Coordinates of C-alpha atoms and ligand atoms in Angstrom, one line a residue:
M1 CA -12.9 50.9 -77.4
C2 CA -11.6 50.7 -81.0
G3 CA -8.0 50.7 -81.9
I4 CA -6.2 53.3 -84.1
V5 CA -2.8 53.0 -85.8
G6 CA -1.0 55.5 -88.0
Y7 CA 2.3 55.8 -89.7
I8 CA 4.2 58.4 -91.6
G9 CA 7.8 57.9 -92.8
D10 CA 10.1 56.3 -95.4
E11 CA 8.9 52.7 -95.2
Q12 CA 6.0 50.9 -96.9
C13 CA 3.6 50.9 -94.0
Y14 CA 0.8 48.4 -94.7
Q15 CA 2.5 45.6 -92.7
I16 CA 3.3 48.0 -89.9
L17 CA -0.4 49.1 -89.7
I18 CA -1.7 45.5 -89.9
K19 CA 0.7 44.3 -87.2
G20 CA -0.4 47.3 -85.0
L21 CA -4.0 46.4 -85.6
H22 CA -3.4 42.9 -84.4
R23 CA -1.9 44.3 -81.2
L24 CA -4.9 46.5 -80.7
E25 CA -7.5 43.9 -81.6
Y26 CA -8.2 43.4 -77.9
R27 CA -9.9 46.9 -78.1
G28 CA -12.5 45.7 -80.5
Y29 CA -12.8 43.2 -83.4
D30 CA -16.1 43.9 -85.2
S31 CA -14.4 45.2 -88.4
A32 CA -11.1 46.6 -89.5
G33 CA -9.8 48.9 -92.2
V34 CA -6.9 50.8 -93.6
A35 CA -6.3 53.9 -95.7
L36 CA -3.0 54.5 -97.5
I37 CA -1.7 57.4 -99.6
D38 CA 0.0 56.0 -102.7
S39 CA 2.8 57.6 -104.7
N40 CA 0.2 59.5 -106.9
N41 CA -1.3 60.9 -103.7
N42 CA -4.5 58.9 -104.0
I43 CA -6.1 57.4 -100.9
N44 CA -6.6 53.7 -101.2
L45 CA -9.2 52.6 -98.7
Y46 CA -9.9 48.9 -97.8
K47 CA -12.2 47.7 -95.1
S48 CA -13.9 44.5 -94.0
H49 CA -16.2 43.3 -91.3
G50 CA -14.8 40.8 -88.9
K51 CA -11.3 40.6 -87.5
V52 CA -8.0 42.0 -88.8
A53 CA -7.3 38.6 -90.5
A54 CA -10.4 39.2 -92.7
L55 CA -9.0 42.6 -93.8
E56 CA -5.7 41.0 -94.6
K57 CA -7.4 38.4 -96.8
F58 CA -9.4 41.1 -98.5
C59 CA -6.3 43.1 -99.2
E60 CA -4.3 40.2 -100.7
S61 CA -4.9 41.3 -104.3
K62 CA -5.0 45.0 -103.6
D63 CA -2.5 47.8 -104.1
V64 CA -1.3 48.4 -100.5
T65 CA 1.7 50.6 -101.3
G66 CA 2.2 53.8 -99.4
T67 CA 4.4 55.3 -96.8
I68 CA 1.6 57.2 -95.0
G69 CA -1.5 55.5 -93.6
I70 CA -4.1 55.1 -90.9
A71 CA -5.9 52.0 -89.8
H72 CA -8.6 51.0 -87.4
T73 CA -10.1 48.0 -85.6
R74 CA -13.7 48.6 -84.5
W75 CA -16.0 47.9 -81.6
A76 CA -19.3 49.0 -83.0
T77 CA -21.2 51.8 -81.3
H78 CA -23.2 53.5 -84.2
G79 CA -24.5 51.1 -86.8
E80 CA -24.0 47.4 -87.2
P81 CA -20.6 45.9 -87.7
N82 CA -20.6 45.7 -91.5
D83 CA -18.2 46.8 -94.3
V84 CA -19.8 50.2 -94.8
N85 CA -19.7 51.2 -91.1
A86 CA -16.1 50.0 -90.8
H87 CA -13.4 52.7 -90.5
P88 CA -11.6 54.6 -92.0
H89 CA -14.4 56.8 -93.3
M90 CA -14.0 59.1 -96.3
S91 CA -15.4 62.6 -96.9
Q92 CA -17.9 63.0 -99.7
D93 CA -15.4 63.9 -102.4
S94 CA -13.0 61.2 -101.1
N95 CA -10.2 63.6 -100.3
I96 CA -10.1 63.1 -96.6
A97 CA -10.0 59.9 -94.5
I98 CA -10.5 59.5 -90.8
V99 CA -10.2 56.9 -88.1
H100 CA -11.9 57.5 -84.7
N101 CA -12.2 55.9 -81.3
G102 CA -14.9 57.4 -79.1
T103 CA -18.4 58.7 -79.6
I104 CA -19.7 62.0 -81.0
E105 CA -22.7 62.7 -78.9
N106 CA -24.2 65.5 -81.0
Y107 CA -23.7 63.7 -84.3
K108 CA -27.4 63.7 -85.2
V109 CA -27.7 67.5 -85.0
L110 CA -24.4 67.9 -87.0
K111 CA -25.5 65.3 -89.6
Q112 CA -28.8 67.1 -90.1
A113 CA -27.1 70.4 -90.7
L114 CA -24.7 68.8 -93.1
I115 CA -27.5 67.1 -95.0
E116 CA -29.1 70.5 -95.4
H117 CA -25.9 71.7 -97.0
G118 CA -26.0 68.9 -99.5
C119 CA -23.8 66.2 -97.8
E120 CA -24.7 62.6 -98.5
F121 CA -23.8 59.9 -96.1
R122 CA -22.8 56.3 -96.8
S123 CA -22.7 54.9 -93.3
E124 CA -24.7 55.1 -90.0
T125 CA -21.6 56.1 -88.0
D126 CA -21.0 59.2 -86.0
T127 CA -17.5 59.2 -87.4
E128 CA -18.6 59.9 -90.9
V129 CA -20.3 63.0 -89.6
L130 CA -17.0 64.3 -88.3
V131 CA -15.0 63.7 -91.5
Q132 CA -17.8 65.3 -93.6
L133 CA -17.8 68.3 -91.2
I134 CA -14.0 68.6 -91.6
E135 CA -14.3 68.7 -95.3
Y136 CA -17.3 71.1 -95.3
I137 CA -15.3 73.5 -93.1
K138 CA -12.2 73.1 -95.2
N139 CA -14.1 73.9 -98.4
S140 CA -16.3 76.7 -97.1
N141 CA -13.5 78.5 -95.3
K142 CA -10.8 77.6 -97.8
C143 CA -8.5 76.8 -94.9
S144 CA -5.9 74.2 -94.1
L145 CA -6.6 70.7 -93.0
L146 CA -5.3 71.6 -89.5
S147 CA -7.7 74.6 -89.2
A148 CA -10.6 72.5 -90.4
V149 CA -10.0 69.7 -88.0
R150 CA -9.5 72.2 -85.1
E151 CA -12.7 74.0 -86.0
A152 CA -14.7 70.8 -86.4
L153 CA -13.5 69.5 -83.1
N154 CA -14.7 72.7 -81.4
E155 CA -18.2 71.9 -82.7
V156 CA -18.2 68.4 -81.4
I157 CA -19.5 67.1 -78.1
G158 CA -18.2 63.8 -77.0
A159 CA -15.1 61.7 -76.8
Y160 CA -12.5 61.1 -79.6
A161 CA -9.1 60.0 -80.6
I162 CA -8.8 60.6 -84.3
A163 CA -6.2 60.5 -87.1
V164 CA -6.9 62.3 -90.3
I165 CA -5.2 62.2 -93.7
D166 CA -5.9 64.4 -96.8
K167 CA -4.8 63.6 -100.3
N168 CA -4.2 67.3 -100.9
T169 CA -1.9 67.5 -97.8
P170 CA -0.2 64.2 -98.5
N171 CA 2.8 64.4 -96.1
T172 CA 0.7 65.1 -93.0
I173 CA -1.4 63.2 -90.4
I174 CA -3.5 65.3 -88.0
A175 CA -4.3 63.6 -84.8
A176 CA -6.3 64.7 -81.8
R177 CA -7.7 63.4 -78.5
K178 CA -10.4 64.1 -75.9
S179 CA -11.2 61.4 -73.4
S180 CA -9.9 58.6 -75.6
P181 CA -6.2 57.7 -75.6
L182 CA -3.6 58.4 -78.3
V183 CA 0.1 57.8 -78.1
I184 CA 2.7 59.1 -80.7
G185 CA 5.9 57.2 -81.2
I186 CA 9.0 59.1 -82.3
G187 CA 11.2 56.9 -84.5
E188 CA 14.1 57.5 -86.9
N189 CA 12.7 59.0 -90.1
A190 CA 9.2 57.8 -89.0
T191 CA 6.4 58.8 -86.6
Y192 CA 3.9 56.3 -85.4
L193 CA 0.6 56.8 -83.6
A194 CA -1.7 54.3 -81.8
S195 CA -4.3 53.9 -79.2
D196 CA -1.7 52.5 -76.8
A197 CA 2.0 51.9 -77.0
T198 CA 1.8 48.2 -78.1
P199 CA 1.9 48.8 -81.9
I200 CA 4.8 51.2 -81.4
I201 CA 7.2 49.3 -79.2
D202 CA 8.7 47.3 -82.0
Y203 CA 10.1 50.5 -83.6
T204 CA 10.8 53.0 -80.9
N205 CA 10.6 53.5 -77.1
K206 CA 10.3 57.3 -77.4
V207 CA 6.6 58.3 -77.0
V208 CA 4.4 61.3 -76.4
Y209 CA 1.0 60.8 -74.7
L210 CA -1.4 63.3 -76.2
N211 CA -3.5 65.1 -73.6
D212 CA -7.1 66.0 -73.8
D213 CA -7.9 68.9 -76.2
E214 CA -4.5 68.6 -77.9
I215 CA -4.0 68.3 -81.7
A216 CA -0.8 66.8 -83.1
I217 CA 0.6 67.8 -86.5
I218 CA 2.7 64.9 -87.7
K219 CA 4.6 65.7 -90.8
K220 CA 7.1 63.7 -92.8
D221 CA 10.7 64.7 -92.2
E222 CA 9.6 67.4 -89.7
P223 CA 9.6 67.4 -85.8
L224 CA 6.3 66.7 -84.1
S225 CA 4.3 69.7 -83.2
V226 CA 1.3 69.8 -80.8
I227 CA -1.2 72.6 -80.3
K228 CA -4.2 73.0 -78.0
S229 CA -7.7 73.2 -79.4
N230 CA -7.6 77.0 -78.7
N231 CA -4.6 77.2 -81.1
E232 CA -2.0 77.8 -78.3
P233 CA 1.2 75.7 -78.6
S234 CA 1.5 72.7 -76.2
N235 CA 4.6 71.3 -74.5
I236 CA 5.9 68.0 -75.9
D237 CA 6.9 65.6 -73.2
I238 CA 8.8 62.7 -74.7
Q239 CA 8.8 59.7 -72.4
T240 CA 10.7 56.4 -72.5
L241 CA 8.6 53.2 -72.6
K242 CA 9.5 50.3 -70.3
L243 CA 7.4 47.8 -72.3
S244 CA 9.1 44.8 -74.0
V245 CA 7.9 43.0 -77.1
S246 CA 8.0 39.6 -75.4
Q247 CA 5.4 40.8 -73.0
L248 CA 3.0 41.2 -75.9
E249 CA 3.4 37.7 -77.3
K250 CA 1.8 34.4 -76.2
G251 CA 5.1 32.7 -75.3
G252 CA 4.1 29.2 -76.3
Y253 CA 0.6 29.3 -74.6
P254 CA -2.4 28.6 -76.9
H255 CA -4.2 31.8 -75.6
F256 CA -3.2 35.0 -73.9
M257 CA -5.6 34.2 -71.1
L258 CA -3.8 31.0 -70.1
K259 CA -0.5 32.8 -70.4
E260 CA -1.7 35.5 -68.1
I261 CA -3.2 33.0 -65.6
F262 CA 0.2 31.3 -65.4
E263 CA 2.1 34.6 -65.2
Q264 CA 0.5 35.4 -61.8
P265 CA 3.4 34.2 -59.6
N266 CA 5.7 36.6 -61.4
T267 CA 3.2 39.4 -61.8
L268 CA 2.6 39.3 -58.0
R269 CA 6.3 39.5 -57.4
D270 CA 6.5 42.6 -59.6
C271 CA 3.4 44.0 -57.8
I272 CA 4.8 43.7 -54.3
R273 CA 8.5 44.5 -55.2
G274 CA 9.8 47.3 -52.9
R275 CA 6.5 47.5 -51.1
V276 CA 6.7 44.8 -48.6
V277 CA 9.9 45.6 -46.6
N278 CA 11.0 44.0 -43.3
D279 CA 7.4 42.9 -42.4
Q280 CA 6.2 46.4 -43.1
I281 CA 4.1 47.7 -46.0
Q282 CA 5.5 50.8 -47.7
L283 CA 3.4 52.6 -50.4
S284 CA 4.7 55.9 -51.6
G285 CA 1.2 57.0 -52.6
V286 CA 0.2 56.7 -49.0
M287 CA 3.4 58.2 -47.5
D288 CA 3.2 61.2 -49.9
N289 CA -0.4 61.9 -48.8
K290 CA -0.2 61.2 -45.1
E291 CA -2.5 64.0 -44.0
R292 CA -5.2 63.0 -46.5
F293 CA -5.3 59.4 -45.3
M294 CA -5.0 60.3 -41.6
N295 CA -8.0 62.7 -41.9
A296 CA -10.2 60.7 -44.3
K297 CA -13.7 60.4 -43.1
R298 CA -14.9 58.1 -45.8
I299 CA -13.6 56.2 -48.9
I300 CA -15.6 55.7 -52.0
I301 CA -14.4 53.1 -54.5
V302 CA -15.4 53.5 -58.1
A303 CA -14.8 50.9 -60.8
C304 CA -16.4 48.6 -63.4
G305 CA -16.5 44.9 -64.0
T306 CA -13.7 42.9 -62.5
S307 CA -12.2 46.0 -61.0
W308 CA -15.4 46.6 -59.2
H309 CA -15.2 43.1 -57.7
A310 CA -11.7 43.9 -56.6
G311 CA -13.2 47.1 -55.1
L312 CA -15.7 45.0 -53.0
I313 CA -12.7 43.0 -51.6
G314 CA -10.9 46.4 -51.0
K315 CA -13.9 47.5 -49.0
R316 CA -13.6 44.6 -46.6
L317 CA -9.9 45.2 -46.3
L318 CA -10.2 48.9 -45.6
I319 CA -12.9 48.4 -43.0
D320 CA -11.0 45.6 -41.3
Y321 CA -7.6 47.3 -41.2
A322 CA -8.0 51.0 -41.7
R323 CA -11.3 51.3 -39.9
I324 CA -12.7 53.8 -42.4
P325 CA -16.3 53.7 -43.7
V326 CA -16.2 52.5 -47.3
E327 CA -18.7 52.6 -50.2
V328 CA -18.2 50.8 -53.5
E329 CA -20.0 52.1 -56.5
Y330 CA -20.2 51.1 -60.1
A331 CA -18.6 54.1 -61.9
S332 CA -21.4 54.1 -64.5
E333 CA -24.0 54.6 -61.7
F334 CA -21.9 56.9 -59.6
R335 CA -21.5 59.4 -62.3
Y336 CA -25.2 60.0 -62.7
S337 CA -26.2 59.6 -59.0
N338 CA -25.6 63.2 -57.8
P339 CA -23.2 61.9 -55.2
V340 CA -22.6 63.6 -51.9
I341 CA -18.9 64.1 -51.7
N342 CA -17.0 66.0 -49.1
P343 CA -13.5 67.4 -49.3
D344 CA -12.2 65.0 -46.7
D345 CA -13.5 62.0 -48.7
I346 CA -11.1 59.9 -50.7
V347 CA -12.2 58.4 -53.9
I348 CA -10.3 55.3 -55.1
A349 CA -10.6 54.6 -58.8
I350 CA -9.6 51.1 -59.9
S351 CA -9.0 50.2 -63.5
Q352 CA -6.7 47.8 -65.3
S353 CA -6.7 49.7 -68.6
G354 CA -6.9 53.2 -67.0
E355 CA -9.1 54.1 -70.0
T356 CA -12.6 53.0 -68.9
A357 CA -14.9 55.9 -69.8
D358 CA -17.3 55.5 -66.9
T359 CA -14.5 55.4 -64.3
L360 CA -12.8 58.5 -65.9
A361 CA -16.1 60.4 -65.7
A362 CA -16.6 59.3 -62.0
I363 CA -13.1 60.7 -61.3
Q364 CA -14.0 64.0 -62.9
I365 CA -17.1 64.3 -60.7
A366 CA -15.2 63.5 -57.6
K367 CA -12.5 66.0 -58.4
E368 CA -15.0 68.7 -59.2
K369 CA -16.5 68.1 -55.8
G370 CA -13.1 68.5 -54.1
A371 CA -12.3 64.9 -53.2
F372 CA -8.8 63.5 -53.3
V373 CA -8.7 60.8 -56.0
Y374 CA -6.4 57.8 -55.7
G375 CA -5.8 55.5 -58.7
V376 CA -5.2 51.8 -58.7
C377 CA -4.2 51.2 -62.4
N378 CA -2.2 48.8 -64.4
V379 CA -1.4 50.7 -67.6
V380 CA 1.4 53.3 -66.9
G381 CA 0.6 56.7 -68.3
S382 CA -3.0 55.8 -69.0
S383 CA -5.8 58.5 -68.8
I384 CA -6.9 57.4 -65.3
A385 CA -3.4 57.3 -64.0
R386 CA -2.9 60.8 -65.2
A387 CA -6.3 62.1 -64.0
T388 CA -5.9 61.0 -60.4
D389 CA -4.1 62.9 -57.7
S390 CA -1.9 60.0 -56.6
G391 CA -2.0 56.3 -56.8
T392 CA -0.4 52.9 -56.9
Y393 CA 0.3 50.9 -60.1
I394 CA -0.4 47.2 -59.9
H395 CA 2.6 46.5 -62.3
V396 CA 1.3 43.2 -63.7
G397 CA 2.4 43.9 -67.3
P398 CA 0.2 44.1 -70.3
E399 CA -3.1 42.2 -70.0
I400 CA -4.2 41.2 -73.5
G401 CA -6.9 38.6 -72.9
V402 CA -10.3 40.3 -72.6
A403 CA -11.1 38.4 -69.4
S404 CA -9.2 40.0 -66.6
T405 CA -7.1 37.6 -64.6
K406 CA -3.6 38.8 -63.5
A407 CA -5.0 42.4 -63.1
F408 CA -7.6 41.1 -60.6
T409 CA -5.0 39.5 -58.4
G410 CA -2.7 42.5 -58.7
Q411 CA -5.6 44.8 -57.8
V412 CA -6.5 42.8 -54.7
T413 CA -2.9 42.7 -53.7
V414 CA -2.5 46.4 -54.0
L415 CA -5.7 47.0 -52.1
T416 CA -4.5 44.7 -49.3
M417 CA -1.2 46.7 -49.1
L418 CA -3.2 49.9 -49.3
A419 CA -5.5 48.9 -46.4
I420 CA -2.5 47.9 -44.2
A421 CA -0.5 51.0 -45.1
I422 CA -3.4 53.3 -44.2
G423 CA -4.0 51.2 -41.0
Q424 CA -0.4 51.5 -40.0
L425 CA -0.6 55.3 -40.5
R426 CA -3.9 55.6 -38.5
G427 CA -2.8 53.1 -35.8
T428 CA -5.7 50.8 -36.5
V429 CA -3.7 47.7 -37.1
D430 CA -1.2 46.2 -34.7
D431 CA 2.4 45.3 -35.6
Q432 CA 1.8 41.6 -35.3
T433 CA -1.0 41.6 -37.8
V434 CA 1.0 43.8 -40.2
A435 CA 3.9 41.4 -40.0
K436 CA 1.7 38.3 -40.5
I437 CA 0.0 39.8 -43.5
A438 CA 3.3 41.1 -44.9
Q439 CA 4.8 37.6 -44.7
S440 CA 1.8 36.0 -46.3
I441 CA 1.9 38.6 -49.1
R442 CA 5.5 37.6 -49.7
Q443 CA 4.5 34.0 -49.9
M444 CA 1.7 34.6 -52.4
P445 CA 3.8 33.9 -55.6
E446 CA 4.7 30.4 -54.2
L447 CA 1.2 29.7 -53.1
I448 CA -0.2 30.7 -56.5
T449 CA 2.4 28.4 -58.2
E450 CA 1.0 25.6 -55.9
A451 CA -2.6 26.5 -56.9
L452 CA -1.7 26.5 -60.6
K453 CA -0.9 22.8 -60.3
L454 CA -4.7 22.3 -60.4
N455 CA -4.6 23.0 -64.1
K456 CA -4.7 19.5 -65.4
E457 CA -7.4 18.4 -62.9
I458 CA -9.6 21.4 -63.8
E459 CA -9.1 20.6 -67.5
R460 CA -10.4 17.1 -66.9
L461 CA -13.3 18.4 -64.8
S462 CA -14.3 20.9 -67.4
Y463 CA -15.5 18.2 -69.8
T464 CA -18.2 17.3 -67.3
F465 CA -19.6 20.9 -67.4
T466 CA -19.6 22.0 -71.0
Y467 CA -23.2 20.8 -71.1
A468 CA -24.4 23.3 -68.4
H469 CA -26.6 26.2 -69.4
N470 CA -26.4 27.9 -66.0
F471 CA -23.9 28.0 -63.1
L472 CA -24.3 29.3 -59.6
Y473 CA -21.2 30.7 -57.7
L474 CA -21.6 31.1 -53.9
G475 CA -19.2 32.5 -51.4
R476 CA -19.3 34.4 -48.1
G477 CA -17.4 37.3 -46.5
Y478 CA -14.2 38.1 -48.4
N479 CA -15.2 35.5 -50.9
F480 CA -18.6 36.8 -51.9
P481 CA -16.9 39.1 -54.4
S482 CA -14.9 36.0 -55.5
A483 CA -18.2 34.3 -56.4
L484 CA -19.2 37.4 -58.5
E485 CA -15.8 37.3 -60.2
G486 CA -15.9 33.6 -60.9
A487 CA -19.3 33.9 -62.4
L488 CA -18.2 36.9 -64.6
K489 CA -15.2 35.0 -65.9
L490 CA -17.3 32.0 -66.9
K491 CA -20.1 34.0 -68.5
E492 CA -17.9 36.4 -70.5
I493 CA -15.8 33.7 -72.2
S494 CA -18.0 30.6 -72.3
Y495 CA -21.4 32.3 -72.8
I496 CA -22.8 30.1 -70.0
H497 CA -25.1 32.1 -67.8
A498 CA -23.6 32.3 -64.4
E499 CA -24.7 34.1 -61.2
G500 CA -22.6 35.0 -58.2
Y501 CA -24.4 35.2 -54.8
P502 CA -23.6 35.5 -51.1
A503 CA -24.1 31.9 -50.0
A504 CA -26.5 32.8 -47.2
E505 CA -28.7 34.7 -49.6
M506 CA -29.4 31.5 -51.6
K507 CA -32.3 30.7 -49.4
H508 CA -34.0 34.0 -50.3
G509 CA -34.5 33.0 -53.9
P510 CA -31.8 31.3 -55.9
I511 CA -32.3 28.0 -54.1
A512 CA -35.4 27.6 -56.3
L513 CA -33.0 27.1 -59.3
I514 CA -31.2 24.1 -57.8
D515 CA -31.6 20.8 -59.5
H516 CA -29.3 18.1 -61.0
E517 CA -28.7 20.3 -64.1
L518 CA -27.4 23.4 -62.2
P519 CA -23.8 23.1 -61.0
T520 CA -22.9 25.2 -58.0
V521 CA -19.4 26.4 -57.3
F522 CA -18.8 27.0 -53.6
I523 CA -15.9 29.2 -52.7
A524 CA -15.3 27.7 -49.3
P525 CA -11.7 28.1 -47.9
S526 CA -11.4 27.5 -44.2
D527 CA -12.3 30.8 -42.6
E528 CA -14.5 32.5 -40.0
L529 CA -17.8 31.4 -41.8
H530 CA -16.6 27.9 -42.6
E531 CA -19.3 26.1 -40.6
K532 CA -22.0 28.3 -42.1
I533 CA -21.0 27.6 -45.7
I534 CA -21.0 23.8 -44.9
S535 CA -24.6 24.1 -44.1
N536 CA -25.2 26.0 -47.4
I537 CA -23.5 23.1 -49.3
Q538 CA -25.7 20.6 -47.5
Q539 CA -28.8 22.6 -48.6
V540 CA -27.7 22.3 -52.3
K541 CA -26.8 18.6 -52.0
A542 CA -30.2 17.9 -50.4
R543 CA -31.8 19.2 -53.6
G544 CA -29.8 17.1 -56.0
G545 CA -27.4 19.9 -57.1
A546 CA -23.8 19.1 -58.1
V547 CA -21.2 20.9 -56.0
I548 CA -17.7 21.9 -57.0
A549 CA -16.0 23.3 -53.9
V550 CA -12.8 25.4 -53.7
I551 CA -11.5 24.4 -50.3
T552 CA -8.4 24.7 -48.2
K553 CA -6.1 21.6 -48.6
G554 CA -7.1 18.9 -46.1
D555 CA -10.7 20.1 -45.5
Q556 CA -12.2 16.6 -45.1
E557 CA -15.6 17.8 -44.1
I558 CA -16.4 19.6 -47.3
A559 CA -14.4 17.0 -49.3
N560 CA -16.9 14.4 -48.1
L561 CA -19.9 16.5 -49.1
A562 CA -18.9 18.0 -52.5
N563 CA -19.0 16.2 -55.9
F564 CA -15.7 17.8 -56.9
I565 CA -13.1 19.6 -54.8
L566 CA -10.3 22.0 -55.8
E567 CA -7.8 22.3 -53.0
I568 CA -5.8 25.4 -52.5
P569 CA -3.0 26.1 -49.9
E570 CA -3.9 27.6 -46.5
V571 CA -3.7 31.4 -46.4
P572 CA -5.0 34.2 -44.1
E573 CA -8.7 34.9 -44.9
C574 CA -8.1 38.4 -46.2
L575 CA -5.7 37.0 -48.9
S576 CA -7.9 34.0 -49.9
P577 CA -9.6 35.9 -52.8
I578 CA -6.3 36.0 -54.6
L579 CA -5.7 32.3 -54.2
V580 CA -9.3 31.1 -54.9
S581 CA -9.3 33.1 -58.1
I582 CA -6.8 30.8 -59.7
P583 CA -9.0 27.7 -59.9
L584 CA -12.0 29.9 -60.9
Q585 CA -10.0 31.4 -63.8
L586 CA -8.9 28.0 -64.9
L587 CA -12.4 26.5 -64.7
A588 CA -13.8 29.3 -66.8
Y589 CA -10.9 29.0 -69.3
H590 CA -11.1 25.2 -69.8
I591 CA -14.9 25.1 -70.1
A592 CA -14.8 27.9 -72.7
V593 CA -12.0 26.2 -74.7
K594 CA -13.9 22.9 -74.6
K595 CA -17.0 24.7 -76.0
G596 CA -14.8 26.1 -78.8
C597 CA -15.1 29.7 -77.7
N598 CA -12.6 32.4 -78.6
V599 CA -11.4 33.0 -75.0
D600 CA -9.1 35.9 -75.8
M601 CA -11.7 37.8 -77.9
P602 CA -15.2 36.9 -76.6
R603 CA -18.1 38.0 -78.8
N604 CA -19.4 41.6 -78.3
L605 CA -16.7 42.5 -75.8
A606 CA -13.6 44.7 -75.9
K607 CA -10.7 44.9 -73.5
S608 CA -10.9 48.6 -72.8
V609 CA -14.4 50.2 -72.6
T610 CA -13.7 53.8 -73.7
V611 CA -17.4 54.5 -74.5
E612 CA -20.4 54.9 -72.2
Ligands
M6R701 O1 -9.8 48.4 -67.5 P1 -10.8 48.3 -66.4 O2 -10.3 47.6 -65.3 O3 -11.4 49.7 -66.0 O4 -12.0 47.5 -67.0 C1 -13.2 47.3 -66.3 C2 -14.0 46.2 -67.0 O5 -14.4 46.6 -68.3 C3 -13.3 44.9 -67.0 O6 -12.9 44.5 -65.8 C4 -14.2 43.8 -67.6 O7 -15.3 43.5 -66.8 C5 -13.4 42.5 -67.9 N1 -13.7 42.0 -69.2 C6 -13.7 41.4 -66.9 O8 -12.9 40.3 -67.2

């Protein structure tokens, strides 16, 4: 988490940095800060707890001149989110300033050693330890800023993306990365750097993605140079961005989340483009690795949060259509579980951001043990996309709202195509089934458009439920993960406690919670287990519980039972999780808005979780 922005060039950069911080605020919004080198080569440092807007207010009467600067928006890991712990951090003699995303795991040992050498610390952060270490090395060895940064990073255990400025080397920014992303933008008479490309796209589409253990030397009026941490030169691979500025704006919607919910017909079109052809599914990632998929003995899916829920649906799809045993693991558990992985296992890593630290670590373990790792990512060029052996992008465009919506439907769509493509290869799915699912996938954008018409009705319904302190979400089969996802959406943006459960498990415990104060959302489209879920609904009604049911249009039986119904178009069972997610997203959104919550930036959360 945390967002970094930097600029060096001919222009006054304060506004560039602030605009960049706004774009990166989804990565953390506990505090923000900026450090600028002015025309006298002094570093002016301003920081404030709270969001970037608070920093702007704080800077209103300050000298914010300077053509070189670094800035940061923080998701707190070490020390509470106050002004002192906000980044940038300064070295003891205030010559060097740093911004950092990641965590320095051995910071306590380093801090103790520095204290013994006379260093005094102002903050509780691990980052201040790094800047003090850089200054200590620079002064003791009488070396350049670059050498000091390089040596300091060799002492550090942990993850970092950093940008460093020094008043004694005023025309330079040193940047480096290990396990946390950093992108450098090459403009005309200017170089930009940021945690992702969104702050850069306004100025240039030429970017360099820094690799792990690389250090960039960014100098005014000089070409970019990059070295490895062992001092060897690195190749610079300049890539062209395909992002557009309009994709990063709200486009008339009050929140990014609502915009992203409504984008789903189009994002699904982008997701399936060129992949569903003549009633066949064609995924280059599968075609390029035929042998791997033919011979796979087992698939292990690793992911976190919403991506993990998509993984659970992927498991059902792969079992049904590719007939391969599948396990789904939380990446955070998998990495410490001493997993048994064989060379003919395939590990599928699912991640919207492509930067989730736990998922990256799980990939590393799988690769060390010889598995073939396949990525399902959204962000092109992200760390996970680059760390995997092959993969399929979901292509749903930038997702800014912290609550994942269009990425979830994109992930489930890709996993459906993946299961069918592998099934076609292994001969485990017949042509008729492939054609039926391919046609239904093609219809999904229109069916989603239909489901989105529920918006007004759900907005009205949401008034009734803002009082609730708890919610239960129940579903079966393909839609048990939908229940988990619906509950996660509600809790993360409205702060209402919500639990997802397999509907049939209710009688083993959660039924004790049912009373007139606990609304239950049943995800009950007409499918194989329809009769069974009707009896689950009856059990809740018999105990005075209010039922909201997501049902297939025309399902009179459940309509007669439930207090509220949300009707979606008919769709094959395996694709129903995509469609049911629309009313669930809208319900969470409207309840949270009615409660006055900041749906795009819920408290304590960040969009991309780049720390453990
Ligand atoms: O970027 P990733 O898909 O790897 O992120 C995983 C989770 O952090 C993410 O899905 C999180 O649970 C969302 N806030 C859910 O809406």
